[in-house]
Coordinates of C-alpha atoms in Angstrom, one line a residue:
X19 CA 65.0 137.6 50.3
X20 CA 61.3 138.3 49.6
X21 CA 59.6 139.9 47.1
X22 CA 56.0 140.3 48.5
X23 CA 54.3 141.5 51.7
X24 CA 55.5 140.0 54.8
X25 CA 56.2 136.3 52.6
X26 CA 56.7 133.6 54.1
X27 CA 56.7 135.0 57.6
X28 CA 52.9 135.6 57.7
X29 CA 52.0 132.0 56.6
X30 CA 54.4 130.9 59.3
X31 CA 51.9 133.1 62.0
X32 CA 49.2 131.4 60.5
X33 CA 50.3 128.4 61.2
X34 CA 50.4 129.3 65.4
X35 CA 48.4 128.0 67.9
X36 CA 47.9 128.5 71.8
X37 CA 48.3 125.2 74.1
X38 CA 48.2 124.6 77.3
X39 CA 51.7 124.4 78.7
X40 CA 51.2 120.2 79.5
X41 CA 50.1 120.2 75.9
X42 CA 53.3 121.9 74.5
X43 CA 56.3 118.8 74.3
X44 CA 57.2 118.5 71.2
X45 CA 55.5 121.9 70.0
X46 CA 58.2 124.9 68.6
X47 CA 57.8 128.3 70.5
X48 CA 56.7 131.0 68.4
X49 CA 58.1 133.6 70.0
X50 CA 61.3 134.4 72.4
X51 CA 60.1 133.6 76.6
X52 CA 62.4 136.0 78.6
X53 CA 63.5 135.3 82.4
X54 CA 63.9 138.3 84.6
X55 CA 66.3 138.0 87.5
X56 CA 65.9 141.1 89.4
X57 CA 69.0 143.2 89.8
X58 CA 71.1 140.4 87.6
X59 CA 69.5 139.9 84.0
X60 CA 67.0 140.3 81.8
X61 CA 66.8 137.6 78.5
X62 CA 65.2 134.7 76.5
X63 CA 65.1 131.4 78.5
X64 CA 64.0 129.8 75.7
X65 CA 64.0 131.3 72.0
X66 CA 61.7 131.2 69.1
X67 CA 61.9 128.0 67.4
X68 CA 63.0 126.2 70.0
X69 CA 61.2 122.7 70.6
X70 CA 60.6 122.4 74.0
X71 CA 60.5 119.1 76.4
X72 CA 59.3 117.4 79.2
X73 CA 62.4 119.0 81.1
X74 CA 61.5 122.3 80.3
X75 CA 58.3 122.4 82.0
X76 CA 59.0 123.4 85.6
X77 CA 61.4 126.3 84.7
X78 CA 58.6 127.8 82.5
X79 CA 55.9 127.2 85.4
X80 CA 58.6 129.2 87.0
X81 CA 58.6 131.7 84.4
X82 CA 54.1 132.0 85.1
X83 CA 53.9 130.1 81.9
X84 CA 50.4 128.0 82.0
X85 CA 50.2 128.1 77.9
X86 CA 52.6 128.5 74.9
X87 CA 52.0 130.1 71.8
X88 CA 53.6 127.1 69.5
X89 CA 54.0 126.7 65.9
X90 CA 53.3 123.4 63.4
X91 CA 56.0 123.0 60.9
X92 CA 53.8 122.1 57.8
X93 CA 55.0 119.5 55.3
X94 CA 56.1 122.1 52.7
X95 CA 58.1 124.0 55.5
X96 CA 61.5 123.7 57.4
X97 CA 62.3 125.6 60.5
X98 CA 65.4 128.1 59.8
X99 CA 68.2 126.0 61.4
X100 CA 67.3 123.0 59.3
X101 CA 67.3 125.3 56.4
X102 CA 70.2 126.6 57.5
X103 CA 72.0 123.6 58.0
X104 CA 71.1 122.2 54.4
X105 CA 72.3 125.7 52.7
X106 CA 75.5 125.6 54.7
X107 CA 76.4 121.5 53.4
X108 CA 76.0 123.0 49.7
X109 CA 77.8 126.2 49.8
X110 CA 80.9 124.8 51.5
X111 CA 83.2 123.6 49.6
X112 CA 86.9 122.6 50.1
X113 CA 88.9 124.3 52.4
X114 CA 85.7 126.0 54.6
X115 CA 83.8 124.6 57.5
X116 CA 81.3 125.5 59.8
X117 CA 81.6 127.9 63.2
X118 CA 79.5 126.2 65.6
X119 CA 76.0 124.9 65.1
X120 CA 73.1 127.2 64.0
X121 CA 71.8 129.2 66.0
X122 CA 68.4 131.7 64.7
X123 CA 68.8 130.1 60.9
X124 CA 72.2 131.3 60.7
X125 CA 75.8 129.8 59.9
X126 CA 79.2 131.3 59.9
X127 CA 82.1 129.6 57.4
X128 CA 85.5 129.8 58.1
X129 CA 88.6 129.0 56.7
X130 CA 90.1 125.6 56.8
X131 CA 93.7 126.7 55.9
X132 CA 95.9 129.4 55.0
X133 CA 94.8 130.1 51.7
X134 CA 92.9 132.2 49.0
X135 CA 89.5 132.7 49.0
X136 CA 87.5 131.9 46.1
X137 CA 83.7 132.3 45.0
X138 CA 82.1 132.7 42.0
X139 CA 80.4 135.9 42.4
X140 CA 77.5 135.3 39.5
X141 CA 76.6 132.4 41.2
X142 CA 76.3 133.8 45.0
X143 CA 73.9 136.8 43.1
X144 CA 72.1 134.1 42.1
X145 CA 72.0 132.3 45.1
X146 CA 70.9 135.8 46.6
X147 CA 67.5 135.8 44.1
X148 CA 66.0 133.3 46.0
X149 CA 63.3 134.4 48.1
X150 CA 64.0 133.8 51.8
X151 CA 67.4 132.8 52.2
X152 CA 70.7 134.8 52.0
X153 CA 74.3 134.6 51.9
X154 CA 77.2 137.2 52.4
X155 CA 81.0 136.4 51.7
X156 CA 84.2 138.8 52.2
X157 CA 85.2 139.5 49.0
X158 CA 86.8 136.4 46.3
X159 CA 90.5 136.4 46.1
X160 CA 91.2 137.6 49.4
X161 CA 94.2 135.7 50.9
X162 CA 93.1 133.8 54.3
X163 CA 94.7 132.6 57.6
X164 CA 93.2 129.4 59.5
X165 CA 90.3 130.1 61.5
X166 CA 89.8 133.2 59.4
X167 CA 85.6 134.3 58.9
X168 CA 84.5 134.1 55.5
X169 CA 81.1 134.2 55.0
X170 CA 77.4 133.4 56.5
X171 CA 73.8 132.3 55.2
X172 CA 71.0 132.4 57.1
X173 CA 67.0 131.7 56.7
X174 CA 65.4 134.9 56.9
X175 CA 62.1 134.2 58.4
X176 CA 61.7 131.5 61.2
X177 CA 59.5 129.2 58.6
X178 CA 60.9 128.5 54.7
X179 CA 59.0 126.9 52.2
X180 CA 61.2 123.8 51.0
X181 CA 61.4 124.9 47.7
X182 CA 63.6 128.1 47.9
X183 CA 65.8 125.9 50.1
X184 CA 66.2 123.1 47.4
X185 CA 66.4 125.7 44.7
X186 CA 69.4 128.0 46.5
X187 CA 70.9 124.3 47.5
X188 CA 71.2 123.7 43.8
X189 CA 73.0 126.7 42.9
X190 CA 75.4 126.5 45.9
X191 CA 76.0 122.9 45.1
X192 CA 77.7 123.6 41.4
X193 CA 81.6 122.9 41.1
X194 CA 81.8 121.7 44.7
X195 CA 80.3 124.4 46.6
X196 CA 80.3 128.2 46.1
X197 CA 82.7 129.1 49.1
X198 CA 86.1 127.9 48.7
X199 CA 89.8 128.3 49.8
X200 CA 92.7 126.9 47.8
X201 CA 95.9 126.4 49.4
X202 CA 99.0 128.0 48.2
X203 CA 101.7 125.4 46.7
X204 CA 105.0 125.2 48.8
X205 CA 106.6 125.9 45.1
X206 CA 110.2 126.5 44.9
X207 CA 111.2 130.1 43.5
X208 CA 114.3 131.4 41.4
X209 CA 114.7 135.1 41.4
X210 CA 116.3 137.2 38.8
X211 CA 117.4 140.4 39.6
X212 CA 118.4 142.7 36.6
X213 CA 119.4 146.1 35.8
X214 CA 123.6 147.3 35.2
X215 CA 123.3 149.4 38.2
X216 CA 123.0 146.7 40.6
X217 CA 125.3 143.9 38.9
X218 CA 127.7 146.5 38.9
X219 CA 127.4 147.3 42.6
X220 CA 126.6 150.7 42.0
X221 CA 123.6 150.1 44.1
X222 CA 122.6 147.7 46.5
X223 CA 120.0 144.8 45.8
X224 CA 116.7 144.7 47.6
X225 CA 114.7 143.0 45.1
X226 CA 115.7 139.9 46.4
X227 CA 114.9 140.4 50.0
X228 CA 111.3 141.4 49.4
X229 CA 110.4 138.8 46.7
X230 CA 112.2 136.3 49.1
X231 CA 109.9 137.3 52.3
X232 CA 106.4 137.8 50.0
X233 CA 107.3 134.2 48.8
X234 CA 108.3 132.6 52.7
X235 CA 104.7 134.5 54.1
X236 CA 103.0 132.3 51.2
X237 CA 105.0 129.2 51.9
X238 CA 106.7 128.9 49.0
X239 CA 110.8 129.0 49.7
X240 CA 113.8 130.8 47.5
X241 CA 115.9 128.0 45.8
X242 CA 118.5 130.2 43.8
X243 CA 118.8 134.2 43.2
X244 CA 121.0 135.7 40.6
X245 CA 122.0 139.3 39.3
X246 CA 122.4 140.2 36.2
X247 CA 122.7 143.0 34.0
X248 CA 120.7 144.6 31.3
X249 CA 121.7 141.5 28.6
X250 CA 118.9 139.9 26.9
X251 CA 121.2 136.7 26.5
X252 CA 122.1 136.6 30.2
X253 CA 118.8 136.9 31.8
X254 CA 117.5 134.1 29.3
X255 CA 120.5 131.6 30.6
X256 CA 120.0 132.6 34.1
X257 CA 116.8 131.6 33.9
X258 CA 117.0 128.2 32.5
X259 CA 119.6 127.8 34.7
X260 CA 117.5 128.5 37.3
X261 CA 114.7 126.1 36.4
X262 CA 117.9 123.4 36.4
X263 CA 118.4 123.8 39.8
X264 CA 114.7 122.6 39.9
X265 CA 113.1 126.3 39.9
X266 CA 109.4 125.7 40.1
X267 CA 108.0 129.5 39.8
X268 CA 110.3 132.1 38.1
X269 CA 110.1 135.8 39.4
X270 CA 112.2 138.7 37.3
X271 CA 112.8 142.3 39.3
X272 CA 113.3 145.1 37.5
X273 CA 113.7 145.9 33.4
X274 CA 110.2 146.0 32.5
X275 CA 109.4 149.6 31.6
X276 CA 110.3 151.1 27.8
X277 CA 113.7 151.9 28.1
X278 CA 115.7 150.7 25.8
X279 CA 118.1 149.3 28.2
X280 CA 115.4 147.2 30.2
X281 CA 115.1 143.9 28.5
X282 CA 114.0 141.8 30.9
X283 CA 110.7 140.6 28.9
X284 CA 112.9 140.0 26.2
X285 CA 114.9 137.5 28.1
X286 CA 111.9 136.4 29.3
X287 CA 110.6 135.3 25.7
X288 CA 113.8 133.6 24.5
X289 CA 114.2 131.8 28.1
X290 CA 110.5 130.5 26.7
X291 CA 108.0 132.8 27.9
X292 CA 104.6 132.1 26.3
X293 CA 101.7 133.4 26.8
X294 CA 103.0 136.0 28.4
X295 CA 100.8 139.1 29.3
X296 CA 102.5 142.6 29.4
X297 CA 101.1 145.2 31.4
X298 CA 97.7 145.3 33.9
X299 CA 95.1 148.1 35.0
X300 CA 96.4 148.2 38.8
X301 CA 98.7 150.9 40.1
X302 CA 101.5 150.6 41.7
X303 CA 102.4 147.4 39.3
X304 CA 101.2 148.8 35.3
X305 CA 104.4 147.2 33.6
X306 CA 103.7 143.8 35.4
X307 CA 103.9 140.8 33.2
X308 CA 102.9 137.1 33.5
X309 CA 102.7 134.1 32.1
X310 CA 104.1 130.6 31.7
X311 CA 107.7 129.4 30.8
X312 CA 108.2 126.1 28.7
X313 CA 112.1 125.2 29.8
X314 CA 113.4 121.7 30.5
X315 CA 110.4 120.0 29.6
X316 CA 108.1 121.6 32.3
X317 CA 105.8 124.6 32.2
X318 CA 105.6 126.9 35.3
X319 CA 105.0 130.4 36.1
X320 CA 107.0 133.7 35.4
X321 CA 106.6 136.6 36.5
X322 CA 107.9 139.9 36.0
X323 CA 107.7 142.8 39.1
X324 CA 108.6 146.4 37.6
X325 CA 110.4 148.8 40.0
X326 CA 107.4 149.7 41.9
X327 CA 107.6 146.9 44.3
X328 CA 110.8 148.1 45.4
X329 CA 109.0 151.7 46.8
X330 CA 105.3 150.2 47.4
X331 CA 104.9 147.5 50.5
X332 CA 101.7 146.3 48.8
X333 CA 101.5 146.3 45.0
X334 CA 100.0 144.4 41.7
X335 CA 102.6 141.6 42.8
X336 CA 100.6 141.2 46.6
X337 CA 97.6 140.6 44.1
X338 CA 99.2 138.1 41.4
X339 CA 101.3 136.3 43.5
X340 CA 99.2 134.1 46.0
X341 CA 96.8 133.4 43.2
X342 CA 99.2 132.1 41.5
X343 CA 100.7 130.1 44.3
X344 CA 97.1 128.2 44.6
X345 CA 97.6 127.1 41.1
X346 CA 95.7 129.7 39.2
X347 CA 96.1 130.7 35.1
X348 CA 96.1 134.1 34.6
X349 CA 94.8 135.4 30.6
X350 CA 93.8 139.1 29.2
X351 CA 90.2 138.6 30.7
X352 CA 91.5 137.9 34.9
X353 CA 94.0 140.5 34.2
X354 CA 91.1 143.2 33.2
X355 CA 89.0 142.4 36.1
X356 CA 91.7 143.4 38.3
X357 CA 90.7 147.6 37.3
X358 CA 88.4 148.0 39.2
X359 CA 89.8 148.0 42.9
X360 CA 93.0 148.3 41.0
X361 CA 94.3 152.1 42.3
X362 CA 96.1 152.1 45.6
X363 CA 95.2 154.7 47.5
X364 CA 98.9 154.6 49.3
X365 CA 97.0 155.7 52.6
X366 CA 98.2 157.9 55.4
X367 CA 99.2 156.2 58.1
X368 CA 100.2 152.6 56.8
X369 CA 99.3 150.5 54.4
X370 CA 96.5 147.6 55.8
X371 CA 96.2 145.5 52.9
X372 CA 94.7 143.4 52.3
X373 CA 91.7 145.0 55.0
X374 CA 90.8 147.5 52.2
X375 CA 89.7 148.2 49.0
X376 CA 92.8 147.5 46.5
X377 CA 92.5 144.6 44.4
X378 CA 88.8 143.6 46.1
X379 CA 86.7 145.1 42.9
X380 CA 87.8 142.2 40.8

C-alpha cells in the first residue's frame, strides 16, 4: 500500500519508452494490446508486463502494431509477478500452496488438507504497512477442507522497488510462514455422559450421538462412551477408566451449570483435571470448561460441553474442538479472545457456520 502520490507507479511510467516493434524482443509492454474480432470478442492479446518475443511479432503486425510502448525494469525494481512470486514462497507455510502461477502480481493460497487455518494477525497488519504490496486471508481459526481458498498477495503497481518486497518477505518469513493449516489429530475420544435423568432412563441420551459425529467430521473416532449419574466419585472412575482403554481426548456432557446436583467439573478435578478453565465469553457454550487431565501417566485434553450443545447445532464446542484436535493449548488469554465474534446470532433460516460471523472476531 502507498503512502504518497501515485508511488511507485509513476517512477515505473517514467521508466517507459516507445520502440519500434522489430526493436521490442525482450522489452515488457507497458500497457494491455487488445484484439478485436468483430462479432466474436473484444480483449488483451497480450497484457501489461508481458515480455514479448520473436513469436509474437506477426500477430501484433496483425494487430497494426509498428511500435510498442515498453518498460525497462531498473536494477532496484521487480516486475509484479516476480514480486509476487517471492511474497507468496514466504507467506506460505505448512499445509498451504499455491493456485496456479501469477498472473497481474497476484497469487491465491489454498489449503493443503483438511485442517485449521492459522495466522498471526499482528504479523499480516504488519505485513500490510509495507508500501506496495498486500495480503488478505479469511479469517485465523477457520476450519478448512482440501482445495479450500485461503488467502491472496499481490504487487500493487506493475513495478516494486526491491526493498518493500525484501522487507514484507521478512515479516511473512517468521515462524515458518504467516499462512498456515494444521491438521487435526486422528485422537481417540471417551465420552462421559452425566446427569440422573439419563442414567436412569428417564430420558433418552443424545449427547453421545452428537459429540460422536462432531468428533468423526474432524477425524478423530469414539473409543468408549459411558453414562453416569450426578456422582462426583463415579464420573472421576469413568474417566480414568476411560483413559485405560487408551482414551486420548476426554469430552464430559452435561453437569456443568451451578446446581448443586451437576458435578461434573468436580469429577473432572479428582479424575486429574488441571489447569482447567471454567466458563468462556461465547454464547450458546458460557459454562464450557477446558483443560488438561494428568491420568495414567499421560496428559491429554478434557473437555466439558454444558447442555447447550444438545439444543444449538453450532456452539462454543464447534469453536474449541478442532483447535484442539490440531494440537492447540488453550489458557485465560485464547479463551478471552473468543468475545468478540462470540454471540450467535441463531439465524432464521439455518445455521451456516462456520460461513459467518460467530467465533471469527478472535
Amino acid at each position: 500500500m502507498t503512502d504518497y502520490g501515485c508511488g511507485e507507479q509513476c517512477a515505473a511510467v517514467e521508466l517507459g519508452r516507445m520502440v519500434a516493434l522489430e526493436d521490442s524482443v525482450g522489452l515488457m509492454l507497458a500497457h494491455d494490446i487488445t484484439e478485436i474480432v468483430p462479432g466474436a470478442s473484444k480483449g488483451p492479446a497480450f497484457k501489461k508486463g508481458y515480455v514479448v518475443t520473436k513469436e509474437d511479432l506477426p500477430h501484433l503486425r496483425r494487430l497494426g502494431k509498428r511500435h510498442l510502448y515498453v518498460l525497462e525494469v531498473a536494477a532496484h525494481l521487480y516486475h509484479e509477478d516476480q514480486a509476487a512470486e517471492l511474497m507468496f514462497q514466504s507467506l506460505c507455510g505448512p499445509g498451504v500452496e499455491q493456485v496456479g502461477p501469477p498472473a497481474e502480481g497476484k497469487i491465491n493460497f489454498k489449503a493443503r488438507h483438511d485442517g485449521i487455518f492459522y495466522l498471526d494477525k499482528e504479523r499480516l497488519i504488519e505485513f500490510n504497512m509495507v508500501p506496495d504490496v498486500t495480503c488478505s486471508a479469511i479469517h485465523r481459526y477457520t476450519p478448512v477442507k482440501k482445495g479450500d481458498i485461503l488467502a491472496g498477495t499481490r504487487a500493487i503497481p506493475l513495478l516494486v522497488d526491491k526493498n518493500y518486497v525484501h522487507q514484507a518477505c521478512e515479516v511473512a518469513e517468521k515462524n515458518g510462514g504467516l499462512l498456515q493449516v494444521r491438521p487435526y489429530r486422528p485422537l481417540k475420544a471417551g465420552i462421559v455422559v452425566t446427569g440422573n435423568e439419563v442414567y436412569e432412563g428417564i430420558i433418552e441420551d443424545k449427547f453421545a450421538d452428537i459429540v460422536s459425529q462432531k468428533l468423526k467430521e474432524l477425524g478423530a473416532e469414539t473409543v468408549g462412551s459411558a453414562l453416569c449419574p450426578d456422582d462426583r466419585r463415579v464420573v472421576a472412575q469413568t474417566i480414568t477408566d476411560l483413559v485405560g482403554q487408551g482414551a486420548e481426548i476426554i469430552i464430559t456432557t452435561a453437569g456443568m451449570s451451578v446446581d448443586p446436583d451437576d458435578v461434573t467439573r468436580m469429577g473432572i478435578a479428582d479424575a486429574g483435571g488441571r489447569n482447567l478453565i471454567y466458563g468462556t465469553p461465547v454464547l450458546p457454550g458460557a459454562m464450557f470448561l477446558v483443560g488438561d487431565l494428568v491420568s495414567h501417566g499421560r496428559k491429554l485434553p478434557i473437555l466439558g460441553v454444558p447442555a447447550c450443545a444438545l439444543f444449538y447445532k453450532t456452539t462454543i464446542l464447534d469453536l474449541i474442538l478442532p483447535r484442539v484436535l490440531t494440537g492447540e493449548h488453550f489458557d485465560r488469554a485464547k479463551i478471552a479472545e473468543l468475545s468478540h465474534g462470540g454471540f450467535c446470532r441463531n439465524c432464521a433460516g439455518g445455521c451456516r457456520y462456520p460461513l459467518c460471523g460467530f467465533g471469527r472476531g478472535s
